[in-house]
Coordinates of C-alpha atoms and ligand atoms in Angstrom, one line a residue:
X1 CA -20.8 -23.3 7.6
X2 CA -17.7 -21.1 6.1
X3 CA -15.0 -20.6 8.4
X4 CA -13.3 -17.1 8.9
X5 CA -9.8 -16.6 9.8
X6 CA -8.6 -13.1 11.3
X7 CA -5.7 -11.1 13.7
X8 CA -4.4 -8.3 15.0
X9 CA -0.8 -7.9 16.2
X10 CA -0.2 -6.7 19.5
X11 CA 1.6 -3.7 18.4
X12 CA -0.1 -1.1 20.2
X13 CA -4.0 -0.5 21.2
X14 CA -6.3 -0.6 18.4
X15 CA -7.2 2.0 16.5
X16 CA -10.3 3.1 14.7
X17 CA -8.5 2.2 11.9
X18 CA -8.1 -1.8 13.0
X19 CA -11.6 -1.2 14.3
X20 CA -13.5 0.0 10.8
X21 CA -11.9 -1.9 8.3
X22 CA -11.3 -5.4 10.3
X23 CA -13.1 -6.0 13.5
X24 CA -16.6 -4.7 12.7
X25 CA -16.6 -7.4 10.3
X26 CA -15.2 -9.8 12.8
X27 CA -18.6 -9.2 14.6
X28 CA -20.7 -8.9 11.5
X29 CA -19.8 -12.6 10.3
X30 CA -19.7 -14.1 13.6
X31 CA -23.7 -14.5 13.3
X32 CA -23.3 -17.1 10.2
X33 CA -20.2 -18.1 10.5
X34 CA -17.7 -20.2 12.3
X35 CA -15.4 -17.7 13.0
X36 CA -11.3 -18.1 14.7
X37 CA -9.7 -14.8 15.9
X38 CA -6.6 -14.6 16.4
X39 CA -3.8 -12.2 18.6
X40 CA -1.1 -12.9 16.4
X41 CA 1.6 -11.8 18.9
X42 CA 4.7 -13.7 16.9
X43 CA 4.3 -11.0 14.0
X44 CA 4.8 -8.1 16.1
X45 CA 8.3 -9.6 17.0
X46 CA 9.1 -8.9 13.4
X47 CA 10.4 -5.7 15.1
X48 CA 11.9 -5.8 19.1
X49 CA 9.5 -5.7 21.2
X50 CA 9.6 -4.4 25.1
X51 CA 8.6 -7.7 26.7
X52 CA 6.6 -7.2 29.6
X53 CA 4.4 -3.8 26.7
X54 CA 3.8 -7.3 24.6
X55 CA 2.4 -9.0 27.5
X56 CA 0.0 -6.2 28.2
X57 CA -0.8 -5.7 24.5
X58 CA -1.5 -9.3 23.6
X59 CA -4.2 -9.3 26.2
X60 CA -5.1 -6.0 25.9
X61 CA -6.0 -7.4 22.3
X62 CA -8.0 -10.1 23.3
X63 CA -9.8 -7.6 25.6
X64 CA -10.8 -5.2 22.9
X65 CA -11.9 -8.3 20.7
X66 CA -14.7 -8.9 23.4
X67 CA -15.0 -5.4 23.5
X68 CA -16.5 -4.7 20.5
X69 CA -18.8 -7.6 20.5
X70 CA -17.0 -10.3 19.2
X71 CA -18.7 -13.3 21.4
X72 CA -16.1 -16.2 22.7
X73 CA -19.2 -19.0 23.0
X74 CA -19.9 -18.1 18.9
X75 CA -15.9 -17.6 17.8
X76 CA -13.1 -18.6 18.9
X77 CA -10.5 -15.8 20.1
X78 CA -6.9 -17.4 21.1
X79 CA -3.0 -16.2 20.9
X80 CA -1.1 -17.3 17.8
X81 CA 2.1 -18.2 20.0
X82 CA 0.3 -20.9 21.9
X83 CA -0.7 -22.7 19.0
X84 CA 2.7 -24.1 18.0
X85 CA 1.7 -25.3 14.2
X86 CA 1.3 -21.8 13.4
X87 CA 5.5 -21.6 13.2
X88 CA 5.6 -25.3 11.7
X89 CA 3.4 -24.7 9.0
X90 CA 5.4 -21.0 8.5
X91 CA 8.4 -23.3 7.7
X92 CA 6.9 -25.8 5.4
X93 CA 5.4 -22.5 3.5
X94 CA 8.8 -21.0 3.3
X95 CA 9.8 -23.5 1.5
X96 CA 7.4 -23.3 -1.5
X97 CA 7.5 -19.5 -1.3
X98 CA 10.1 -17.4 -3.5
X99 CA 12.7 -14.6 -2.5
X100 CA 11.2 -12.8 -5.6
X101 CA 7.1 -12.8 -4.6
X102 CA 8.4 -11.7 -0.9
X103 CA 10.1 -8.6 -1.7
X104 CA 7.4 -7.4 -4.1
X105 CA 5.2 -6.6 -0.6
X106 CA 4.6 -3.7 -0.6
X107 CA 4.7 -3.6 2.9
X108 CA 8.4 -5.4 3.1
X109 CA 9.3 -2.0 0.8
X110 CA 7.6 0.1 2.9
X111 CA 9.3 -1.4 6.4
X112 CA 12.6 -1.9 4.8
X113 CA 12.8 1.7 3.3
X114 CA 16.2 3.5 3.8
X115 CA 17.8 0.2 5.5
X116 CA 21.2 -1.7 4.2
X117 CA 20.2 -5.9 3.8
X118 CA 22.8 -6.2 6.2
X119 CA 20.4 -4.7 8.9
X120 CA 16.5 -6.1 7.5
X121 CA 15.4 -8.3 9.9
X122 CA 14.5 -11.7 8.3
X123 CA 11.2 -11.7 9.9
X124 CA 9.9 -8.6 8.0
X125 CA 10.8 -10.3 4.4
X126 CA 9.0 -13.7 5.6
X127 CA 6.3 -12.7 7.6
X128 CA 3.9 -12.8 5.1
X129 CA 4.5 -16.1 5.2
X130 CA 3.5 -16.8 8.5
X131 CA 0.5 -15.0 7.6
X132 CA -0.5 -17.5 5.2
X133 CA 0.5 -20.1 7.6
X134 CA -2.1 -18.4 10.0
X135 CA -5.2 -18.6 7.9
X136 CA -4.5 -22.1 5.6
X137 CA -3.8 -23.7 9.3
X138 CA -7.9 -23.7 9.9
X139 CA -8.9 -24.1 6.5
X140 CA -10.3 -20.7 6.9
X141 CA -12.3 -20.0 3.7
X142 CA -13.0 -16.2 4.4
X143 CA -10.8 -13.4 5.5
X144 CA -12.0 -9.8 6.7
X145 CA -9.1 -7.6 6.7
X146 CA -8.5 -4.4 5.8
X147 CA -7.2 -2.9 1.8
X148 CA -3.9 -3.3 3.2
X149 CA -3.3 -6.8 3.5
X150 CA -4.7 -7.5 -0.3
X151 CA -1.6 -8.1 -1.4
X152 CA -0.8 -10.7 1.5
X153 CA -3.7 -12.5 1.0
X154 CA -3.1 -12.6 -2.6
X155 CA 0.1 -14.4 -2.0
X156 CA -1.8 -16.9 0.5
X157 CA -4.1 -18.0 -2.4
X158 CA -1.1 -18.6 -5.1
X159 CA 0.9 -20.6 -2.4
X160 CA -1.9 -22.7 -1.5
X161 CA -3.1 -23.2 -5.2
X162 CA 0.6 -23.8 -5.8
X163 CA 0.8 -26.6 -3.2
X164 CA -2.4 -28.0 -4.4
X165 CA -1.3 -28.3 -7.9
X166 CA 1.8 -29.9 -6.8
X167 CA 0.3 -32.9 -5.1
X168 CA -3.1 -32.7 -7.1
X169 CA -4.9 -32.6 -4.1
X170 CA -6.8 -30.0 -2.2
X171 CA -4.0 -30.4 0.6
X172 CA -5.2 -26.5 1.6
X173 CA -8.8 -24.4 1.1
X174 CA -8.1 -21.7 -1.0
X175 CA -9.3 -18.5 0.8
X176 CA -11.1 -15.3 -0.3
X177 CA -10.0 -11.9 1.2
X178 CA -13.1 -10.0 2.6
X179 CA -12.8 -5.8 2.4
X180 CA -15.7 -3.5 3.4
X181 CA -16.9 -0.6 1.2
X182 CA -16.6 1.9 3.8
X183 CA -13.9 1.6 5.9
X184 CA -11.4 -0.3 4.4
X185 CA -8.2 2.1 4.4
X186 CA -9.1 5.1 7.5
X187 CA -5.9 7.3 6.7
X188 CA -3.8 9.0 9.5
X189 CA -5.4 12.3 10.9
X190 CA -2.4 14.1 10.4
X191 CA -1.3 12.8 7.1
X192 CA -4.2 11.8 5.2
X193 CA -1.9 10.4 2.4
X194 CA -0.6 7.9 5.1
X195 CA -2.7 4.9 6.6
X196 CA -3.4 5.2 9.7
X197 CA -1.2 3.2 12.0
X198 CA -0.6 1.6 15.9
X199 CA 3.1 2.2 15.5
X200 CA 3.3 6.0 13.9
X201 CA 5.0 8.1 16.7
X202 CA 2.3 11.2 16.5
X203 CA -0.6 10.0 19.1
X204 CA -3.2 12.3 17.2
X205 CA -2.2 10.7 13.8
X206 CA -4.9 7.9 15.3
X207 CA -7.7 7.6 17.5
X208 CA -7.0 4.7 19.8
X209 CA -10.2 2.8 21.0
X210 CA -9.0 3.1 24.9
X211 CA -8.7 7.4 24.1
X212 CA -10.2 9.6 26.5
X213 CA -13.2 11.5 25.5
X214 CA -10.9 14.6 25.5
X215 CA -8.4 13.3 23.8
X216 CA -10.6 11.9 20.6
X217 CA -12.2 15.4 20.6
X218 CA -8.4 17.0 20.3
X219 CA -7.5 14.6 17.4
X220 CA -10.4 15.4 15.4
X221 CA -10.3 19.3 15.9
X222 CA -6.4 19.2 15.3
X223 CA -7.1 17.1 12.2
X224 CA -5.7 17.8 8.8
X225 CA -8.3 19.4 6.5
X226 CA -7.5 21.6 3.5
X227 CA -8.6 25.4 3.1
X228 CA -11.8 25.7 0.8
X229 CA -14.1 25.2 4.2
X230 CA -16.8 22.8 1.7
X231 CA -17.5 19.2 2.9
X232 CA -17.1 17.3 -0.3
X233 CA -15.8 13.6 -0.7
X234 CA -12.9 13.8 -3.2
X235 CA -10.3 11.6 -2.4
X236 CA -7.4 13.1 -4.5
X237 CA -8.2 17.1 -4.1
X238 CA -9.6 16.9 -0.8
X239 CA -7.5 13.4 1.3
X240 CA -8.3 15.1 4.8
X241 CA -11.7 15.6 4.4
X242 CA -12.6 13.2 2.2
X243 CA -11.2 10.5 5.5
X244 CA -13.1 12.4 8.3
X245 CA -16.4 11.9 6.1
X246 CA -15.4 8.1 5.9
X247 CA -15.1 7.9 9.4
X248 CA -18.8 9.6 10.7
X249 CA -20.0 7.7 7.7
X250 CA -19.0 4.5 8.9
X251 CA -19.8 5.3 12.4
X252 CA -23.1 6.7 11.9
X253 CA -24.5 5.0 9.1
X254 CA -25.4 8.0 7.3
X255 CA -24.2 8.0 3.1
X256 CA -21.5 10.2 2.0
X257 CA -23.8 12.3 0.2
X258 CA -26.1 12.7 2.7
X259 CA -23.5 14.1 5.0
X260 CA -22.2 16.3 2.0
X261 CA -25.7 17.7 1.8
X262 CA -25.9 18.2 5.6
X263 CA -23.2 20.3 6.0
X264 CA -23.6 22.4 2.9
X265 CA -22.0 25.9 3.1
X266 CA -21.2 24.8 7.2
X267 CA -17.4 25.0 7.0
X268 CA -15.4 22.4 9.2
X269 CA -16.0 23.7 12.4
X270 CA -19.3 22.0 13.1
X271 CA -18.8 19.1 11.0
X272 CA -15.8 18.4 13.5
X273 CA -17.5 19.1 16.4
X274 CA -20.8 16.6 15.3
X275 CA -17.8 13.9 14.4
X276 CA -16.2 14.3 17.5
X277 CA -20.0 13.1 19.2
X278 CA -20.3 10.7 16.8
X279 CA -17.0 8.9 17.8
X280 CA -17.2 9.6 21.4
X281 CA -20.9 7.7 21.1
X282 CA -19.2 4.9 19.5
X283 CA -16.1 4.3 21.1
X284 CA -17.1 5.0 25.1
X285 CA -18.9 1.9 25.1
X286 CA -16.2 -0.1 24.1
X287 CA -13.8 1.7 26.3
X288 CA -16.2 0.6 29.2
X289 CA -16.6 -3.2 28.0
X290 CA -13.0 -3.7 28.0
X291 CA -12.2 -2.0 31.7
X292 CA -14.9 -5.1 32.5
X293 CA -13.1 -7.6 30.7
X294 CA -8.7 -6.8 31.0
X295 CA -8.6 -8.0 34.0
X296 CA -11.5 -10.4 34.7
X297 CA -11.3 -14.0 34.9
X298 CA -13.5 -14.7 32.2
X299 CA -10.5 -13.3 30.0
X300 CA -8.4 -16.0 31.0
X301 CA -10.8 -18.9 30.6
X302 CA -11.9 -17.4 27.4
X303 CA -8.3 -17.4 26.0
X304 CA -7.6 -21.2 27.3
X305 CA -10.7 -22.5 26.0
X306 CA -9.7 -20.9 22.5
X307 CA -6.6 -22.2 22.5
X308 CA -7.7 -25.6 23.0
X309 CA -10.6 -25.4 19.8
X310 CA -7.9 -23.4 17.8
X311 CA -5.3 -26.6 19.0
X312 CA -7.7 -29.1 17.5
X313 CA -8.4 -27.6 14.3
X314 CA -4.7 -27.1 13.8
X315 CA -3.3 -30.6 14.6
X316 CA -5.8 -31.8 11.5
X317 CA -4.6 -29.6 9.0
X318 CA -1.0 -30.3 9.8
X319 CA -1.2 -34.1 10.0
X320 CA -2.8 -33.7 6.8
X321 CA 0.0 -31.1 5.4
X322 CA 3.0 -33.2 6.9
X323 CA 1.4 -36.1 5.1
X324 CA 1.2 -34.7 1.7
X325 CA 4.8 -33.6 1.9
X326 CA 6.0 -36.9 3.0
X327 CA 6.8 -35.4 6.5
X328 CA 8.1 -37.4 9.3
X329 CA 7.4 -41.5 9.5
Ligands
AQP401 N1 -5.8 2.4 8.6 C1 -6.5 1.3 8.5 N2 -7.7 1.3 7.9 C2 -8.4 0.2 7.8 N3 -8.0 -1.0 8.2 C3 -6.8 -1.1 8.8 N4 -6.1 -2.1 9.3 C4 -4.9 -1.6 9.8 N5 -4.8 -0.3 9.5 C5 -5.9 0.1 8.9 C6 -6.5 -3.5 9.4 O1 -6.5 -3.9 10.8 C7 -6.2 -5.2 10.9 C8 -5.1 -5.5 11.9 O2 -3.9 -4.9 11.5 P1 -2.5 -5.4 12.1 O3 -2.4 -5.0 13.4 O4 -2.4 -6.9 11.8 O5 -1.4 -4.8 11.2 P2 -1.3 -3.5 10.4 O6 -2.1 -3.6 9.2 O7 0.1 -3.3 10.2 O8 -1.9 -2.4 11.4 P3 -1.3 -1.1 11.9 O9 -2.3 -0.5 12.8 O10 -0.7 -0.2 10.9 O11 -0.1 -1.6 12.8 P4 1.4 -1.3 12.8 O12 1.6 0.1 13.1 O13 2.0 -2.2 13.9 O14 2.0 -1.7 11.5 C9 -5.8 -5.7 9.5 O15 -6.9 -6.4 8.9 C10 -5.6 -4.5 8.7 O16 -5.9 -4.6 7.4

């Protein structure tokens, strides 16, 4: 059976975003997969972080990962913080990683834009890294992420090829990134040339998966469109629209050109207000799931048990790393 490394950081609530392009395929694989899920809580410190929000986020997190049908008795779900190799393999990664592969991230560029050196946090130039760290620690073979983190996993693959080389052993599984069709890069409602984002300070850039019914509906009327009123999928001319069809396509399962046929000579108005029932559809029943599970017991238990599995397949892999190296006696 493959095994399937993901996370989320506990940056904010999850957005449809997070949802479409990573954790519908967390529940997708789960079926023929062994799958480990991950709230990877030590990112997120890569910028401060109001302690006792993180708290609530982290298990917020693990809620929403039950929420949408990811099932603890077929994966495991557990915090990256508790499992202490995840920082001990970081290390022994930063050491065969190279200033110059870092700061070609796109995203280091994009976190570190406008800022002296003298005021980067460290953690945003190596965090990447610790990405790596996160999946090669379970041997994970597949990754379902979203377009984004391409380039991340990318660099995961040459440093565990790189490492292999070196000792001319398979000290590390080389892993494969896994990105959907559909999905893979939902843009920000209010800047469709912008991904859409936990952290961006306009609420209605995103739909969260905890919004109010009234709230989703405001988001997707307020969205940004363009002014030729036709529903056509065309990425460059049309960014706004093009990202709203993405999103009922996904949701519903009906093609892009179907839609486009559907609402032929409509305008936007009741295209919007048909995606605003087709997201409310989808995302009420998670919103219910998770008011269940944040604060039941089961949550707890479910997190300790993962921690324990995640614990096992982690001391392996870094008994087996530290030996390679020539780590410790
Ligand atoms: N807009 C997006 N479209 C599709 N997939 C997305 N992902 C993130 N944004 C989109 C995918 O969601 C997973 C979890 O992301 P993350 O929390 O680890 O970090 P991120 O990519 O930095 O997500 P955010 O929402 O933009 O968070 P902040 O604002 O904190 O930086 C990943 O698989 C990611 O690809």
């Amino acid at each position: 059976m493959k095994r399937v490394f993901s996370g989320v950081q506990p940056t904010g609530n999850l957005h449809i975003g997070n949802y479409l392009g990573a954790l519908k395929q967390f529940v997708e694989l789960q079926e023929q997969h062994q799958c480990i899920y991950c709230v990877v809580d030590m990112h997120s410190i890569t910028l401060p972080q109001e302690p006792q929000e993180l708290r609530e986020h982290i298990l917020d997190i693990a809620a929403l990962y039950m929420a949408v049908g990811v099932d603890p008795k077929k994966s495991i779900i557990f915090i990256q913080s508790e499992v202490s190799g995840h920082a001990e393999l970081g290390w022994i990664l930063n050491c065969a990683s190279y200033m110059g592969e870092l700061s070609r991230m796109t995203q280091f560029k994009d976190k570190s834009k406008g800022k002296e050196n003298g005021s980067i946090p460290s953690g945003i130039f190596t965090y990447p890294v610790l990405m790596a760290a996160d999946i090669l620690l379970y041997d994970a073979d597949i990754v379902p992420v979203g377009n984004d983190q391409k380039q991340h996993i990318e660099l995961t693959r040459d440093l565990a090829i790189r490492i292999n080389n070196r000792f001319q052993k398979q000290t590390f599984v080389v892993p494969e990134g896994r990105f959907l069709k559909e999905g893979a890069r939902i843009m920000a409602l209010d800047d469709p040339t912008s991904k859409m984002s936990k952290s961006a300070e306009n609420d209605f850039s995103r739909i969260s998966l905890l919004d109010s019914d009234t709230k989703i509906k405001k988001a997707i009327m307020k969205a940004t469109t363009d002014s030729d009123a036709v529903v056509r999928y065309d990425i460059e001319k049309k960014p706004g629209v093009s990202n709203l069809l993405s999103i009922y396509s996904t949701f519903s399962g009906i093609s892009i050109e179907d839609l486009e046929k559907q609402y032929e000579g409509c305008g936007y108005g009741n295209f919007k207000k048909d995606l605003v029932e087709v997201t409310i559809d989808a995302i009420r029943p998670i919103r219910e799931r998770f008011e269940e599970i944040r604060n039941s017991l089961e949550l707890t238990k479910v997190l300790d048990d993962g921690r324990e599995r995640a614990e096992a397949i982690a001391e392996k892999t870094l008994a087996r790393v530290k030996t390679d190296f020539g780590l410790g006696r």
